Coordinates of C-alpha atoms and ligand atoms in Angstrom, one line a residue:
X14 CA 120.7 116.1 102.8
X15 CA 117.9 118.5 101.8
X16 CA 115.9 119.7 104.8
X17 CA 112.2 119.1 104.8
X18 CA 110.3 122.2 106.1
X19 CA 106.5 122.3 105.8
X20 CA 106.0 125.4 108.0
X21 CA 102.9 127.3 106.8
X22 CA 101.5 124.3 105.0
X23 CA 98.1 122.8 106.0
X24 CA 97.3 119.1 105.7
X25 CA 94.2 116.9 106.1
X26 CA 94.9 113.2 106.9
X27 CA 91.8 111.0 106.8
X28 CA 91.6 108.0 109.2
X29 CA 94.4 109.5 111.3
X30 CA 93.3 108.5 114.8
X31 CA 95.5 105.4 114.8
X32 CA 97.7 103.2 112.7
X33 CA 99.4 104.6 109.6
X34 CA 97.3 107.7 109.4
X35 CA 98.3 108.7 112.9
X36 CA 102.0 108.3 111.9
X37 CA 101.4 110.4 108.8
X38 CA 99.7 113.2 110.8
X39 CA 102.5 113.2 113.4
X40 CA 105.2 113.2 110.8
X41 CA 103.6 116.1 108.9
X42 CA 103.2 118.1 112.1
X43 CA 106.8 117.3 113.2
X44 CA 108.0 118.9 110.0
X45 CA 105.9 122.1 110.6
X46 CA 102.6 121.5 108.9
X47 CA 99.3 122.2 110.6
X48 CA 97.1 119.1 110.5
X49 CA 93.4 118.3 110.4
X50 CA 93.1 114.9 112.0
X51 CA 90.1 112.9 110.9
X52 CA 88.6 109.6 112.1
X53 CA 85.2 108.0 112.9
X54 CA 86.4 107.4 116.4
X55 CA 86.1 110.4 118.6
X56 CA 88.5 109.2 121.3
X57 CA 91.4 108.2 119.0
X58 CA 91.0 111.5 117.0
X59 CA 91.3 113.6 120.2
X60 CA 94.2 111.5 121.5
X61 CA 96.0 112.0 118.1
X62 CA 95.5 115.8 118.3
X63 CA 96.9 115.7 121.9
X64 CA 99.9 113.7 120.9
X65 CA 100.7 116.3 118.2
X66 CA 100.1 119.4 120.2
X67 CA 102.0 118.0 123.2
X68 CA 105.0 117.5 120.9
X69 CA 104.7 121.2 119.9
X70 CA 102.7 120.8 116.7
X71 CA 99.4 122.2 115.5
X72 CA 96.4 120.0 115.0
X73 CA 92.6 119.9 115.3
X74 CA 90.2 116.9 115.0
X75 CA 87.2 116.6 112.6
X76 CA 85.3 113.5 113.4
X77 CA 83.2 112.4 110.4
X78 CA 83.1 109.2 108.3
X79 CA 84.7 109.9 104.9
X80 CA 82.9 108.6 101.9
X81 CA 80.3 111.3 101.1
X82 CA 80.8 114.7 99.5
X83 CA 79.5 116.3 102.7
X84 CA 82.3 114.7 104.7
X85 CA 84.9 115.9 102.2
X86 CA 83.6 119.4 102.3
X87 CA 83.7 119.4 106.0
X88 CA 87.3 118.3 106.0
X89 CA 88.5 120.9 103.5
X90 CA 86.3 123.6 105.2
X91 CA 87.8 122.8 108.6
X92 CA 91.4 123.2 107.2
X93 CA 90.5 126.5 105.7
X94 CA 88.5 127.8 108.8
X95 CA 91.1 126.7 111.3
X96 CA 94.4 127.3 109.4
X97 CA 93.4 129.4 106.4
X98 CA 94.3 127.1 103.5
X99 CA 94.9 123.5 102.3
X100 CA 98.2 122.2 100.8
X101 CA 98.3 118.5 101.5
X102 CA 95.6 115.7 101.5
X103 CA 96.3 112.2 102.5
X104 CA 93.4 109.8 101.8
X105 CA 94.2 107.1 104.3
X106 CA 90.9 106.1 105.9
X107 CA 90.1 102.5 105.4
X108 CA 88.3 99.3 106.5
X109 CA 88.4 95.7 105.6
X110 CA 85.4 93.3 105.0
X111 CA 87.3 90.3 103.7
X112 CA 85.4 87.3 102.1
X113 CA 85.8 85.2 99.0
X114 CA 83.7 86.3 96.0
X115 CA 80.9 83.8 96.5
X116 CA 80.4 84.7 100.1
X117 CA 80.8 88.5 99.8
X118 CA 77.5 90.4 100.5
X119 CA 76.5 93.7 98.8
X120 CA 77.0 95.4 102.2
X121 CA 80.6 94.0 102.4
X122 CA 81.3 95.3 98.9
X123 CA 79.6 98.7 99.3
X124 CA 81.2 99.5 102.7
X125 CA 84.7 99.1 101.4
X126 CA 84.1 100.8 98.1
X127 CA 82.4 103.8 99.9
X128 CA 85.3 104.3 102.4
X129 CA 88.3 103.7 100.2
X130 CA 87.3 104.4 96.6
X131 CA 84.5 107.0 97.0
X132 CA 86.2 108.5 100.1
X133 CA 89.3 109.0 98.1
X134 CA 87.4 110.5 95.1
X135 CA 85.2 112.9 97.2
X136 CA 88.1 114.1 99.4
X137 CA 90.5 114.5 96.4
X138 CA 87.8 116.4 94.4
X139 CA 87.1 118.8 97.3
X140 CA 90.8 119.3 97.9
X141 CA 91.6 119.9 94.1
X142 CA 88.9 122.5 93.9
X143 CA 90.3 124.4 96.9
X144 CA 94.0 124.0 95.7
X145 CA 93.1 125.2 92.2
X146 CA 91.4 128.3 93.7
X147 CA 94.5 129.0 95.9
X148 CA 96.6 128.7 92.7
X149 CA 99.8 127.7 94.6
X150 CA 99.9 124.0 93.8
X151 CA 99.4 121.2 96.3
X152 CA 100.0 117.5 97.2
X153 CA 97.5 114.7 97.0
X154 CA 98.8 111.5 98.6
X155 CA 96.5 108.5 97.9
X156 CA 96.8 105.2 99.7
X157 CA 97.0 102.0 97.7
X158 CA 97.9 98.5 98.8
X159 CA 99.9 95.4 97.5
X160 CA 96.4 93.8 97.3
X161 CA 95.4 96.4 94.7
X162 CA 98.6 96.1 92.8
X163 CA 98.6 92.3 92.6
X164 CA 95.2 90.9 93.7
X165 CA 94.7 89.1 97.0
X166 CA 92.6 86.0 98.0
X167 CA 89.5 87.1 99.9
X168 CA 89.7 90.8 99.0
X169 CA 87.4 91.4 96.1
X170 CA 86.2 94.7 97.4
X171 CA 89.5 95.9 98.9
X172 CA 91.7 94.9 95.9
X173 CA 89.3 96.6 93.5
X174 CA 89.1 99.8 95.5
X175 CA 92.9 99.9 95.9
X176 CA 93.5 99.2 92.2
X177 CA 91.1 102.0 91.4
X178 CA 93.0 104.3 93.7
X179 CA 96.2 103.6 91.9
X180 CA 94.4 104.4 88.7
X181 CA 93.1 107.7 90.2
X182 CA 96.7 108.7 90.9
X183 CA 97.7 108.2 87.3
X184 CA 94.6 110.0 85.9
X185 CA 94.7 113.0 88.4
X186 CA 98.4 113.5 88.0
X187 CA 97.6 114.3 84.3
X188 CA 94.6 116.4 85.1
X189 CA 96.2 118.5 87.9
X190 CA 99.7 118.9 86.4
X191 CA 98.9 122.4 85.1
X192 CA 97.8 123.5 88.6
X193 CA 101.1 122.2 90.0
X194 CA 99.3 119.6 92.2
X195 CA 101.2 116.4 92.5
X196 CA 99.3 113.1 92.9
X197 CA 100.9 109.8 93.9
X198 CA 99.7 106.6 95.4
X199 CA 101.7 105.2 98.3
X200 CA 101.7 101.5 98.9
X201 CA 102.5 101.0 102.6
X202 CA 103.1 97.8 104.5
X203 CA 103.2 98.0 108.3
X204 CA 102.2 96.4 111.6
X205 CA 98.8 98.0 112.5
X206 CA 95.4 96.8 113.6
X207 CA 94.7 95.9 110.0
X208 CA 97.7 93.6 109.6
X209 CA 98.4 92.2 113.0
X210 CA 95.8 89.5 112.4
X211 CA 97.9 88.0 109.6
X212 CA 98.9 84.7 111.3
X213 CA 102.4 84.6 109.7
X214 CA 103.4 88.0 111.1
X215 CA 101.6 87.7 114.5
X216 CA 104.5 86.4 116.6
X217 CA 106.8 89.0 115.3
X218 CA 104.4 91.8 115.9
X219 CA 103.8 90.5 119.4
X220 CA 107.6 90.5 120.0
X221 CA 107.9 94.0 118.6
X222 CA 105.2 95.2 121.0
X223 CA 107.4 93.9 123.8
X224 CA 110.3 96.1 122.6
X225 CA 112.2 93.6 120.4
X226 CA 113.3 94.8 117.0
X227 CA 111.8 93.2 113.9
X228 CA 114.2 90.8 112.2
X229 CA 116.0 91.9 109.0
X230 CA 114.1 89.4 106.8
X231 CA 110.9 91.3 107.7
X232 CA 112.3 94.8 107.6
X233 CA 114.3 94.4 104.4
X234 CA 113.1 91.2 102.7
X235 CA 109.3 91.9 103.2
X236 CA 109.5 95.6 103.6
X237 CA 107.5 95.3 106.8
X238 CA 108.0 97.5 109.8
X239 CA 106.2 100.1 111.9
X240 CA 103.8 102.8 110.8
X241 CA 106.5 105.3 111.6
X242 CA 108.7 103.7 108.9
X243 CA 106.1 104.4 106.3
X244 CA 105.4 107.9 107.5
X245 CA 108.8 109.3 106.2
X246 CA 107.4 109.2 102.7
X247 CA 104.5 111.6 103.4
X248 CA 106.4 114.8 104.4
X249 CA 108.9 114.1 101.6
X250 CA 106.1 114.0 99.0
X251 CA 104.5 117.2 100.5
X252 CA 107.8 119.0 100.3
X253 CA 109.6 121.1 97.7
X254 CA 112.0 118.2 97.2
X255 CA 109.2 116.2 95.5
X256 CA 107.5 119.1 93.5
X257 CA 108.1 117.3 90.2
X258 CA 107.3 113.7 91.5
X259 CA 103.8 112.8 90.3
X260 CA 101.8 109.9 88.9
X261 CA 103.7 107.2 90.7
X262 CA 102.9 104.3 92.9
X263 CA 105.6 104.2 95.6
X264 CA 106.0 101.3 98.0
X265 CA 107.2 101.9 101.6
X266 CA 107.7 99.7 104.6
X267 CA 110.4 98.6 107.1
X268 CA 113.8 99.5 105.6
X269 CA 112.6 99.5 102.1
X270 CA 111.3 102.1 99.6
X271 CA 110.2 100.8 96.1
X272 CA 108.8 102.0 92.9
X273 CA 105.9 100.0 91.5
X274 CA 105.6 99.5 87.7
X275 CA 102.4 100.7 86.0
X276 CA 100.5 98.1 83.9
X277 CA 101.6 98.1 80.3
X278 CA 101.6 95.8 77.3
X279 CA 104.7 93.5 77.6
X280 CA 104.4 91.5 74.4
X281 CA 102.3 91.6 71.2
X282 CA 101.7 89.5 68.2
X283 CA 100.1 90.4 64.9
X284 CA 97.9 88.6 62.3
X285 CA 97.3 90.3 58.9
X286 CA 93.6 91.3 58.7
X287 CA 93.0 90.4 62.4
X288 CA 92.8 87.3 64.6
X289 CA 90.3 84.4 64.4
X290 CA 89.5 82.1 67.4
X291 CA 91.3 79.4 65.6
X292 CA 94.5 81.4 64.8
X293 CA 94.5 82.6 68.4
X294 CA 94.3 79.0 69.7
X295 CA 97.2 78.2 67.4
X296 CA 99.5 81.1 68.1
X297 CA 98.7 82.2 71.6
X298 CA 100.7 79.7 73.6
X299 CA 103.9 80.4 71.8
X300 CA 103.5 84.2 71.3
X301 CA 102.0 86.5 73.9
X302 CA 101.0 83.4 76.0
X303 CA 104.7 82.6 76.6
X304 CA 104.9 85.4 79.2
X305 CA 101.8 85.0 81.3
X306 CA 101.9 87.1 84.4
X307 CA 101.7 85.9 88.0
X308 CA 99.0 87.1 90.4
X309 CA 98.9 87.7 94.2
X310 CA 101.2 89.0 96.9
X311 CA 104.2 86.7 97.2
X312 CA 104.1 84.7 100.4
X313 CA 106.6 85.9 103.0
X314 CA 110.0 84.2 102.8
X315 CA 110.9 83.0 106.3
X316 CA 114.5 82.2 107.1
X317 CA 115.3 78.5 107.2
X318 CA 115.1 77.1 110.7
Ligands
NAD401 N1 98.7 98.2 107.5 C1 99.2 97.9 106.3 O1 100.1 97.1 106.1 C2 98.5 98.4 105.0 C3 98.9 97.9 103.8 C4 98.4 98.5 102.6 C5 97.5 99.5 102.7 N2 97.1 100.0 103.9 C6 96.1 101.1 104.0 O2 96.6 102.1 104.8 C7 95.4 102.8 105.4 C8 95.5 102.8 106.9 O3 95.6 101.4 107.3 P1 96.0 101.0 108.8 O4 96.7 99.7 108.7 O5 96.6 102.1 109.5 O6 94.5 100.7 109.4 P2 93.9 100.9 110.9 O7 92.6 100.1 110.9 O8 94.9 100.7 111.9 O9 93.5 102.5 110.8 C9 92.5 103.0 110.0 C10 91.8 104.2 110.6 O10 90.8 104.7 109.7 C11 89.6 104.9 110.5 N3 88.5 104.9 109.6 C12 87.8 103.8 109.1 N4 86.8 104.2 108.3 C13 86.8 105.5 108.3 C14 86.0 106.5 107.7 N5 85.0 106.2 106.9 N6 86.3 107.8 107.9 C15 87.3 108.2 108.7 N7 88.1 107.3 109.3 C16 87.9 106.0 109.1 C17 89.6 103.9 111.6 O11 88.8 104.3 112.7 C18 91.1 103.8 111.9 O12 91.4 104.7 113.0 C19 94.2 102.1 104.8 O13 93.8 102.7 103.7 C20 94.8 100.7 104.4 O14 94.0 100.1 103.5 C21 97.6 99.5 105.1

């Protein structure tokens, strides 16, 4: 197996005080990278740094809410001040404000878009500027979600932000290819504060916290496990082994890694001189309409009792 050595590389991981971000920061540090831990929560950011340094790694905390250009500049600036450069950015910070469309307020919408979509844009832009100046390439790891890939009931703001983030990865992989900066969206699924409230998974997460392993139908079937399961993907993407891997959406969770398809036309029909409403009504059901797509995240398949 190839060895993954990130010694000398410097990473910023947003929202890395707890959950998936913490696991990404710890995995990067365990493979030799120096890490700027970021969170809005002082206490968890400091605890994250302590967990990394006590394990022999290098980390500092920069406590600031991502979203604005100022926050992005502070994060990139801290990496450069503290460790001299920036090689890896993981835009992981996130929140949920779930409500159905007709109940969602402007504040619910704006808060989620500001953290996920604008936070990803501002941090990636600041990182791309620095990496292009350094002239030695780099790695941008953006964080998508099954909700963004498929749509999800009650997640207007979050699904839109995450779909936008997958689109960022495709666009920036083209724009930054010449600078040898790879850009991928990862699509994680794991037991964290964000998911432990999902009623179907709650009893299994509770059992896991008491030291019981998650059953195979979750780890393999649903690709659902711990944050540490997802974290393996991050040092890999930051390494030489993934230098030519860019523009992809990669699912990770439990025992599973998966490649998501990108949207593309799957069927077409033609009318000489163009379509009319009447000819569409006539031909649609038996032509392109014969392959209508499903929406939503498939419900978990529980084993039969
Ligand atoms: N848990 C899952 O199964 C899952 C699935 C798909 C996508 N994701 C995504 O993974 C990321 C991490 O999720 P998680 O489950 O670990 O969540 P989490 O709630 O456990 O952790 C998120 C962290 O981000 C921090 N944070 C929130 N807003 C911030 C901001 N503006 N600036 C800096 N830090 C901020 C929080 O304080 C928290 O420590 C999110 O982008 C989430 O949407 C998670």
